[in-house]
PDB file of C-alpha atoms in Angstrom:
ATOM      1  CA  UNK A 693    -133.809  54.504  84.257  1.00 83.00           C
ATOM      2  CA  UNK A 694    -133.896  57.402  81.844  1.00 88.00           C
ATOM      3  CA  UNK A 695    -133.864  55.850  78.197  1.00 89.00           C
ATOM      4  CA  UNK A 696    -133.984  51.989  79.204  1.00 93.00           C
ATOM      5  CA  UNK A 697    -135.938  49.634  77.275  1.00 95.00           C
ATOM      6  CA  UNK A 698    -139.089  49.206  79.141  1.00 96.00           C
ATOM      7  CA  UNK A 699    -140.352  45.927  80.027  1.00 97.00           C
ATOM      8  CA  UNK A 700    -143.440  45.002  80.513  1.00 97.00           C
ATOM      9  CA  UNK A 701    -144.592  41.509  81.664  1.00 96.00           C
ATOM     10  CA  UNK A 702    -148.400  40.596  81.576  1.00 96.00           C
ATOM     11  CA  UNK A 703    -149.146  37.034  83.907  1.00 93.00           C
ATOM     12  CA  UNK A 704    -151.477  34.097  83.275  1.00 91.00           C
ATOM     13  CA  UNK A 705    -155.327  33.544  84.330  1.00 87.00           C
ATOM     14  CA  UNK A 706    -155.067  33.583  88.299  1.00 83.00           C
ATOM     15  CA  UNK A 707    -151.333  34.524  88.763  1.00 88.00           C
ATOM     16  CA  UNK A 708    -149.693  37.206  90.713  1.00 89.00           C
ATOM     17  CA  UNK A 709    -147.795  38.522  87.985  1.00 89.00           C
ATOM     18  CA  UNK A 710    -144.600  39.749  90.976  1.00 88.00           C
ATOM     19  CA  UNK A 711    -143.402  35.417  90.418  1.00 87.00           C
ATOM     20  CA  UNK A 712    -141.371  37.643  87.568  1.00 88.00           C
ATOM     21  CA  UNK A 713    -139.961  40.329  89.773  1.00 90.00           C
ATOM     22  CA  UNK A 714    -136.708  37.925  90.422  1.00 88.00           C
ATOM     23  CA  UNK A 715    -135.957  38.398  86.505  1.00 87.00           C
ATOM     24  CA  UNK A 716    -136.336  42.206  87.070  1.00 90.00           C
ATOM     25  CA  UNK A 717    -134.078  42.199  90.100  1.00 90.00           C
ATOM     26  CA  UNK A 718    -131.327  40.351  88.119  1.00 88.00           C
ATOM     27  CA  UNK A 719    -131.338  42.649  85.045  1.00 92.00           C
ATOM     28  CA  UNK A 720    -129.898  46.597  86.648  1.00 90.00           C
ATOM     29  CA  UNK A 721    -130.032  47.292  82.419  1.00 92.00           C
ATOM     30  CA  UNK A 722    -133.419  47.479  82.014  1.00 94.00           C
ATOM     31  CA  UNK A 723    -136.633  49.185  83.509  1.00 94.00           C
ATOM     32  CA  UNK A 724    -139.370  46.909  84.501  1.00 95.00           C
ATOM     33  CA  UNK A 725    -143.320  46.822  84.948  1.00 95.00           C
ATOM     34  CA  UNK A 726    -145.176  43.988  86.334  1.00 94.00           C
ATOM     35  CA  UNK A 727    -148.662  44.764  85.676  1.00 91.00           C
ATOM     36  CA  UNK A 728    -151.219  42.883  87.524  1.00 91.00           C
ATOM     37  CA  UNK A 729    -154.455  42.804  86.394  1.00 92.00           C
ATOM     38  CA  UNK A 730    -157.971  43.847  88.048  1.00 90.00           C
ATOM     39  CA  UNK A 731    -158.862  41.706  90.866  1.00 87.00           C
ATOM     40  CA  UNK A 732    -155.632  39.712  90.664  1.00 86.00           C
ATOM     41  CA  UNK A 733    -152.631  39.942  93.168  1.00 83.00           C
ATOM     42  CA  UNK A 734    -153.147  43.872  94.747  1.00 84.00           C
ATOM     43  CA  UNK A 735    -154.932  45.272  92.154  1.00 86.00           C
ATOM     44  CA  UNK A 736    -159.052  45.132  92.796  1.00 89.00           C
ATOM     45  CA  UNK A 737    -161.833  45.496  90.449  1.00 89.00           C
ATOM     46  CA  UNK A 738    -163.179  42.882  88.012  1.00 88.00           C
ATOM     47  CA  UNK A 739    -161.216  41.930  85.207  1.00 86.00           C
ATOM     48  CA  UNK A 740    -162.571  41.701  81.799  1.00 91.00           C
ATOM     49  CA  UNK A 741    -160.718  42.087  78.281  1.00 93.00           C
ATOM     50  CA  UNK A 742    -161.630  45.560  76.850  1.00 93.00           C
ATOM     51  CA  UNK A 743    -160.640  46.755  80.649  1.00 93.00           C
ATOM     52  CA  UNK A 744    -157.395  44.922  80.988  1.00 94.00           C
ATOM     53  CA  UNK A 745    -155.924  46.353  77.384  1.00 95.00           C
ATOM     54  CA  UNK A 746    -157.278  49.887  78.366  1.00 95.00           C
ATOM     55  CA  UNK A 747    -154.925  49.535  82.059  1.00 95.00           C
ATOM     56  CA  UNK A 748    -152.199  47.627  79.841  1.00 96.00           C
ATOM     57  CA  UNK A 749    -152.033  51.094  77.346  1.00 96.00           C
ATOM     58  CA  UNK A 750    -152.453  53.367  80.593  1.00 95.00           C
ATOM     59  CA  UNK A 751    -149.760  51.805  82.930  1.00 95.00           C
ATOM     60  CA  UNK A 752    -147.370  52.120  80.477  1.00 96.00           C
ATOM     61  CA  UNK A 753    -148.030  55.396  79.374  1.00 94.00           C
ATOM     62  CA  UNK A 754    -147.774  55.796  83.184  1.00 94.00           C
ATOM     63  CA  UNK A 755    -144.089  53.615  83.574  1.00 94.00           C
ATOM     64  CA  UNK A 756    -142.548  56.132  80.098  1.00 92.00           C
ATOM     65  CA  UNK A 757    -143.742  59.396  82.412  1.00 92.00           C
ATOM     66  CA  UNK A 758    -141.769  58.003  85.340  1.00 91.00           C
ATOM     67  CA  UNK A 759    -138.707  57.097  83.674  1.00 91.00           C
ATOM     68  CA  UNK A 760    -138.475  60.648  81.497  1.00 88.00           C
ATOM     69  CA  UNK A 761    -136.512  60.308  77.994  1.00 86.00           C
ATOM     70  CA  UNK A 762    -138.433  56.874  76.858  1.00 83.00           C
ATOM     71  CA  UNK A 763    -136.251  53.562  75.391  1.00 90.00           C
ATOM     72  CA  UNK A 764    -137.773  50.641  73.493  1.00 95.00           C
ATOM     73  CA  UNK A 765    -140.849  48.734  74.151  1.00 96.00           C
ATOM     74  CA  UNK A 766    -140.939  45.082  74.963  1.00 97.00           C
ATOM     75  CA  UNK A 767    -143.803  43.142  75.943  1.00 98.00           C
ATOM     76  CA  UNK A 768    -143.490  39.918  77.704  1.00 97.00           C
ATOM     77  CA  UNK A 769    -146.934  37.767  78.078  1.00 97.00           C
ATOM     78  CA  UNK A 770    -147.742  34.433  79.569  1.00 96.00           C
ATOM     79  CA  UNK A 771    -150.775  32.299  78.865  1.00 94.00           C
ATOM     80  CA  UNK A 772    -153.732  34.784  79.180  1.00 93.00           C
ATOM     81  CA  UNK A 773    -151.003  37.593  79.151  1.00 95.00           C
ATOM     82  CA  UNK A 774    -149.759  36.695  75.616  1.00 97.00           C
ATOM     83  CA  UNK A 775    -153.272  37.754  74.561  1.00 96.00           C
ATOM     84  CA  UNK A 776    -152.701  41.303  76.308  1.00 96.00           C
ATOM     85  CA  UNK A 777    -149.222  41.294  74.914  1.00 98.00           C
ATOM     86  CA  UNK A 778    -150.630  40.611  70.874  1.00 98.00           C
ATOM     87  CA  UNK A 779    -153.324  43.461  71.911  1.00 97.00           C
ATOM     88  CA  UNK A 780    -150.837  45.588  72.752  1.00 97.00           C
ATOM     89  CA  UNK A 781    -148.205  45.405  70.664  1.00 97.00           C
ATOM     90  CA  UNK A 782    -150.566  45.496  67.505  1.00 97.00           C
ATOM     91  CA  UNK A 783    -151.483  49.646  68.375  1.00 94.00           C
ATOM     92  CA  UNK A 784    -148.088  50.704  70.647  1.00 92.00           C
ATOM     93  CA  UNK A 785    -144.725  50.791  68.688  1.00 91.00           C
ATOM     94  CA  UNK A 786    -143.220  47.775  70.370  1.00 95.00           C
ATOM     95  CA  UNK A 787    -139.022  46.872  69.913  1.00 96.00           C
ATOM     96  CA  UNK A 788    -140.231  43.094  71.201  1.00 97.00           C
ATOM     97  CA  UNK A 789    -142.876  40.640  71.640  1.00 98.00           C
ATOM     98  CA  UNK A 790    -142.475  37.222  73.528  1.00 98.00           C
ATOM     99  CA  UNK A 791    -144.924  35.182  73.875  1.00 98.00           C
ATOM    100  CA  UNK A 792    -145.118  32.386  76.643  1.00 98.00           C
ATOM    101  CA  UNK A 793    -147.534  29.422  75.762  1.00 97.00           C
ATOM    102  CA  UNK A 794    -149.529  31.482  73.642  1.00 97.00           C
ATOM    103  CA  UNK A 795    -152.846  30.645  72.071  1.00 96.00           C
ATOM    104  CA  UNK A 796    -154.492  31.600  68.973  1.00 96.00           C
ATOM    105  CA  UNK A 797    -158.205  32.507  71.120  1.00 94.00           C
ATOM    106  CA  UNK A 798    -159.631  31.894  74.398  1.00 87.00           C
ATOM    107  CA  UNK A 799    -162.747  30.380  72.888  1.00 80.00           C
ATOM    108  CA  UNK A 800    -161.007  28.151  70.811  1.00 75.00           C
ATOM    109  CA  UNK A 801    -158.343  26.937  73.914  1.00 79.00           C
ATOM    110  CA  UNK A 802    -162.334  26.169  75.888  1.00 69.00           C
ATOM    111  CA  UNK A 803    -163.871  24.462  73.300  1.00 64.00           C
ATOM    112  CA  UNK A 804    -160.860  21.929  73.354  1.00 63.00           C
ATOM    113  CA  UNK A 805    -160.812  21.501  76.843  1.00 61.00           C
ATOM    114  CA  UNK A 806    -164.780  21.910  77.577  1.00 52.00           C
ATOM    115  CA  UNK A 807    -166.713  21.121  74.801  1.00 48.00           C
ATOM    116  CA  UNK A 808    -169.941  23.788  74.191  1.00 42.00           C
ATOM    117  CA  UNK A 809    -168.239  25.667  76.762  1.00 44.00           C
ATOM    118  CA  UNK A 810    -168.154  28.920  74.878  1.00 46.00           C
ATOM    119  CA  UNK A 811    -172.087  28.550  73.728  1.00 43.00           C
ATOM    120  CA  UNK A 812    -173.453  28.801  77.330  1.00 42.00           C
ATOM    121  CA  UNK A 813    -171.150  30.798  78.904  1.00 43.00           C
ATOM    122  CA  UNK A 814    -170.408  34.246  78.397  1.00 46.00           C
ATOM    123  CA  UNK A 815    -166.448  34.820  78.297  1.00 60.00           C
ATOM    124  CA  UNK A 816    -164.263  36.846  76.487  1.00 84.00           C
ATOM    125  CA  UNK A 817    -162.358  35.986  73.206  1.00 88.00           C
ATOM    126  CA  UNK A 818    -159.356  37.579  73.383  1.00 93.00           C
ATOM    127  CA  UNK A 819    -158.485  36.517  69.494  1.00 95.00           C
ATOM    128  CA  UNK A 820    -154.822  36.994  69.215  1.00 97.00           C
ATOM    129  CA  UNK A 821    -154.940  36.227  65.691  1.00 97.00           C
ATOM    130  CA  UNK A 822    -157.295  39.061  64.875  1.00 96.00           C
ATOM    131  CA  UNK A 823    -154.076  41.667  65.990  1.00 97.00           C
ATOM    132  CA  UNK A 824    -151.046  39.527  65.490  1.00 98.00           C
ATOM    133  CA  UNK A 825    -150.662  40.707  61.565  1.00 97.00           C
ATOM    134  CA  UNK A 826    -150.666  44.396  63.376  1.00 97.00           C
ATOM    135  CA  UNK A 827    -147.622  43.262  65.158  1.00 97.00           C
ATOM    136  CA  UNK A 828    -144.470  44.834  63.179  1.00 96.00           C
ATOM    137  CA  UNK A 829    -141.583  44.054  65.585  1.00 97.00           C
ATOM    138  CA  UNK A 830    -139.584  41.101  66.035  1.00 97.00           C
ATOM    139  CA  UNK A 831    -141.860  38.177  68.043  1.00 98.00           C
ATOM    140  CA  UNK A 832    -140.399  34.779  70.055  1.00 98.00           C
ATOM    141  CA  UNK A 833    -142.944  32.375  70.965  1.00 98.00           C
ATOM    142  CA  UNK A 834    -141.341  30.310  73.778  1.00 98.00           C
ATOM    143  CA  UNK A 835    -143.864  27.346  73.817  1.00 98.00           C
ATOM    144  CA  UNK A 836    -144.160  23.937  76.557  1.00 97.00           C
ATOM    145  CA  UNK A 837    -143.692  20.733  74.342  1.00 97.00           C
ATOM    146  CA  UNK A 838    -146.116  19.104  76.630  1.00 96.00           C
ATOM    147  CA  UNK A 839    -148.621  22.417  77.091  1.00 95.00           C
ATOM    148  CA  UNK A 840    -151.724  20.632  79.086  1.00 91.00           C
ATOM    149  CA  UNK A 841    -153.224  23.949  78.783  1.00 92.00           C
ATOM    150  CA  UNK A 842    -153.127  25.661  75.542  1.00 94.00           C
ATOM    151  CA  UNK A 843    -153.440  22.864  73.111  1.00 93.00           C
ATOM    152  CA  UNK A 844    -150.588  22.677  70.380  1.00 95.00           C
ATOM    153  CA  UNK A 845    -152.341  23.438  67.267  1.00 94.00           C
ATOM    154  CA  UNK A 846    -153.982  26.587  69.344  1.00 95.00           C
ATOM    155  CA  UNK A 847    -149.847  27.805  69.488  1.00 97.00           C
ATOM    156  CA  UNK A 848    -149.230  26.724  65.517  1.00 97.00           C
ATOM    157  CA  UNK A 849    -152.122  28.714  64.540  1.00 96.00           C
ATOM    158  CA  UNK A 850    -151.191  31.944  66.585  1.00 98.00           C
ATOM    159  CA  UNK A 851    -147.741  31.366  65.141  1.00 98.00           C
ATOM    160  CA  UNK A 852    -149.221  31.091  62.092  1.00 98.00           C
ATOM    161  CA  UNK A 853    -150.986  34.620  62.346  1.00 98.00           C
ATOM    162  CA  UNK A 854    -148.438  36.663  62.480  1.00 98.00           C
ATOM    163  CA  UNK A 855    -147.079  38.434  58.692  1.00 97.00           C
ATOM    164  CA  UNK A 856    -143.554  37.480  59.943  1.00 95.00           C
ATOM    165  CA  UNK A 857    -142.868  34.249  61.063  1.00 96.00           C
ATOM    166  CA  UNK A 858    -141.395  34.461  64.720  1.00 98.00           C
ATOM    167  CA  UNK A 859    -138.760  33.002  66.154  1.00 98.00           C
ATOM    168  CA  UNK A 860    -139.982  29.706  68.205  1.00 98.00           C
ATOM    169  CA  UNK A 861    -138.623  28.036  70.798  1.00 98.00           C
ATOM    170  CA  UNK A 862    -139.458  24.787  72.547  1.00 98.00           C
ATOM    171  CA  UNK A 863    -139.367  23.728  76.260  1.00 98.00           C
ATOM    172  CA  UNK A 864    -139.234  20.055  77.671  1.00 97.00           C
ATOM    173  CA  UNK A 865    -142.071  21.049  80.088  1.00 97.00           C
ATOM    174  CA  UNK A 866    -145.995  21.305  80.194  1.00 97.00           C
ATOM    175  CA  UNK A 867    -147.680  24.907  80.678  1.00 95.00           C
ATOM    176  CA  UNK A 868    -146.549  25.408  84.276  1.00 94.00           C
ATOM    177  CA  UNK A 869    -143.105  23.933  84.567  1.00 96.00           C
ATOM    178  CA  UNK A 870    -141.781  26.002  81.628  1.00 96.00           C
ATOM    179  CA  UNK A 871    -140.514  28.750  83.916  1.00 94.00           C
ATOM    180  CA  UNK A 872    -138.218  26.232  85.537  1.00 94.00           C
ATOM    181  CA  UNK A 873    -136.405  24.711  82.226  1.00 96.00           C
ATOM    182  CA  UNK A 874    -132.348  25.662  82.234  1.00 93.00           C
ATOM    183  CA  UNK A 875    -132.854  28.333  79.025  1.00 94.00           C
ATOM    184  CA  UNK A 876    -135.961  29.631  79.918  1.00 95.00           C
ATOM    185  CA  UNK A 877    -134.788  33.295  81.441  1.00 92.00           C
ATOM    186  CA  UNK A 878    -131.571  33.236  79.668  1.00 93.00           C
ATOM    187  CA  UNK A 879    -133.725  33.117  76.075  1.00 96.00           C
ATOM    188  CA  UNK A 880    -136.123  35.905  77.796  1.00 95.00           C
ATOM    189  CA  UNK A 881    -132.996  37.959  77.898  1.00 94.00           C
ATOM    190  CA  UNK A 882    -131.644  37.352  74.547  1.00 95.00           C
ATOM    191  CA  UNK A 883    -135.288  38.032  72.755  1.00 96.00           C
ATOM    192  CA  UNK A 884    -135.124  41.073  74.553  1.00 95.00           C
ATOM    193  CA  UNK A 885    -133.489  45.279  73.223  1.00 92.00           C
ATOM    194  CA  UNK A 886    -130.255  45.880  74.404  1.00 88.00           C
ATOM    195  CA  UNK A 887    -129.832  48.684  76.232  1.00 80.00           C
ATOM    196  CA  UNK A 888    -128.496  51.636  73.858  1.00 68.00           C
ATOM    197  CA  UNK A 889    -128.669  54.536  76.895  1.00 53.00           C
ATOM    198  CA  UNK A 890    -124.907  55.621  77.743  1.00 42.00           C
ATOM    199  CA  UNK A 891    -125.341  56.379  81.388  1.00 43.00           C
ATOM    200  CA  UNK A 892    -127.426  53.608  83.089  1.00 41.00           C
ATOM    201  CA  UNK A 893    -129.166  54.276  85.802  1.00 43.00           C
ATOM    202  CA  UNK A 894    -130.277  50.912  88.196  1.00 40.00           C
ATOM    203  CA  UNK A 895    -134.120  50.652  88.832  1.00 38.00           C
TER     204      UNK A 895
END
């Protein structure tokens, strides 16, 4: 709708980012985009970082041409989509910024779990904490207290990145089973604008 905030939610490595579209459907006071990238759920191509900002930038410049008079920015990121989010929100004039198990850099996250990995294969780095002190708006890092992914000190030092300290909240879960903890959408919600347009209309 015409002058909605604008939400846009960026999945982990491998996931069809539509698992969020249930949150979408629940919220009528808010416009949504679930972005998935290259080569994942119905988008094809190959997927690499410099590609995946680029269509993050475009697809919402595409969502604020659809909806008309544009509201606030928030950007919603998961895993490998908090690293899109950071990347995002460090050049765009963002209202929000949560961040779902979160890590500081890719390379860092595979030398923990495969040692060397990063010196003989090519990946990309995706170095949050190179943009987070770009970041002016409010962040929430929502973060597993048993993350088997992203280890912990990856999360503090991301946190630690960022020229505001965010708000940070803690899950009983590991890095998959955070979606399904009793808070979890409810503290999406709250981290997210209000809606300030006077005549909403439902997307």
């Amino acid at each position: 709708g015409a002058g909605t905030p604008l939400v846009v939610f960026y999945g982990g490595n491998a996931m069809n980012v539509g698992c969020f579209a249930n949150i979408a459907a629940a919220d009528p006071t808010r416009s949504y985009l679930l972005m998935n990238y290259r080569g994942y759920g119905g988008s094809e191509g190959e997927p690499s970082e410099s590609q995946i900002v680029s269509d993050a930038n475009c697809c919402i410049t595409y969502a604020r041409a659809k909806m008309g008079t544009p509201g606030p920015l928030a950007l919603v990121g998961y895993s490998l989509g908090s690293g899109v989010a950071v990347q995002v929100a460090a050049t765009k004039s963002a209202s929000a910024l949560v961040l779902i198990c979160p890590f500081d850099s890719m390379t860092e996250v595979a030398c923990n779990q495969v040692p060397f990995l990063p010196r003989i294969l090519p990946m990309d780095d995706w170095n949050s904490t190179e943009y987070a002190p770009m970041v002016k708006c409010p962040v929430t890092v929502m973060r597993a207290q048993t993350d088997d992914i992203v280890p912990s000190e990856s999360t503090d030092k991301l946190i630690q990145s960022f020229t505001t300290p965010p708000a940070v909240k803690i899950y009983p879960a590991d890095h998959n089973s955070i979606f399904f903890c009793p808070d979890f959408t409810t503290d999406i919600m709250k981290a997210l604008p209000l809606n300030q347009a006077t005549d909403v209309e439902e997307v």
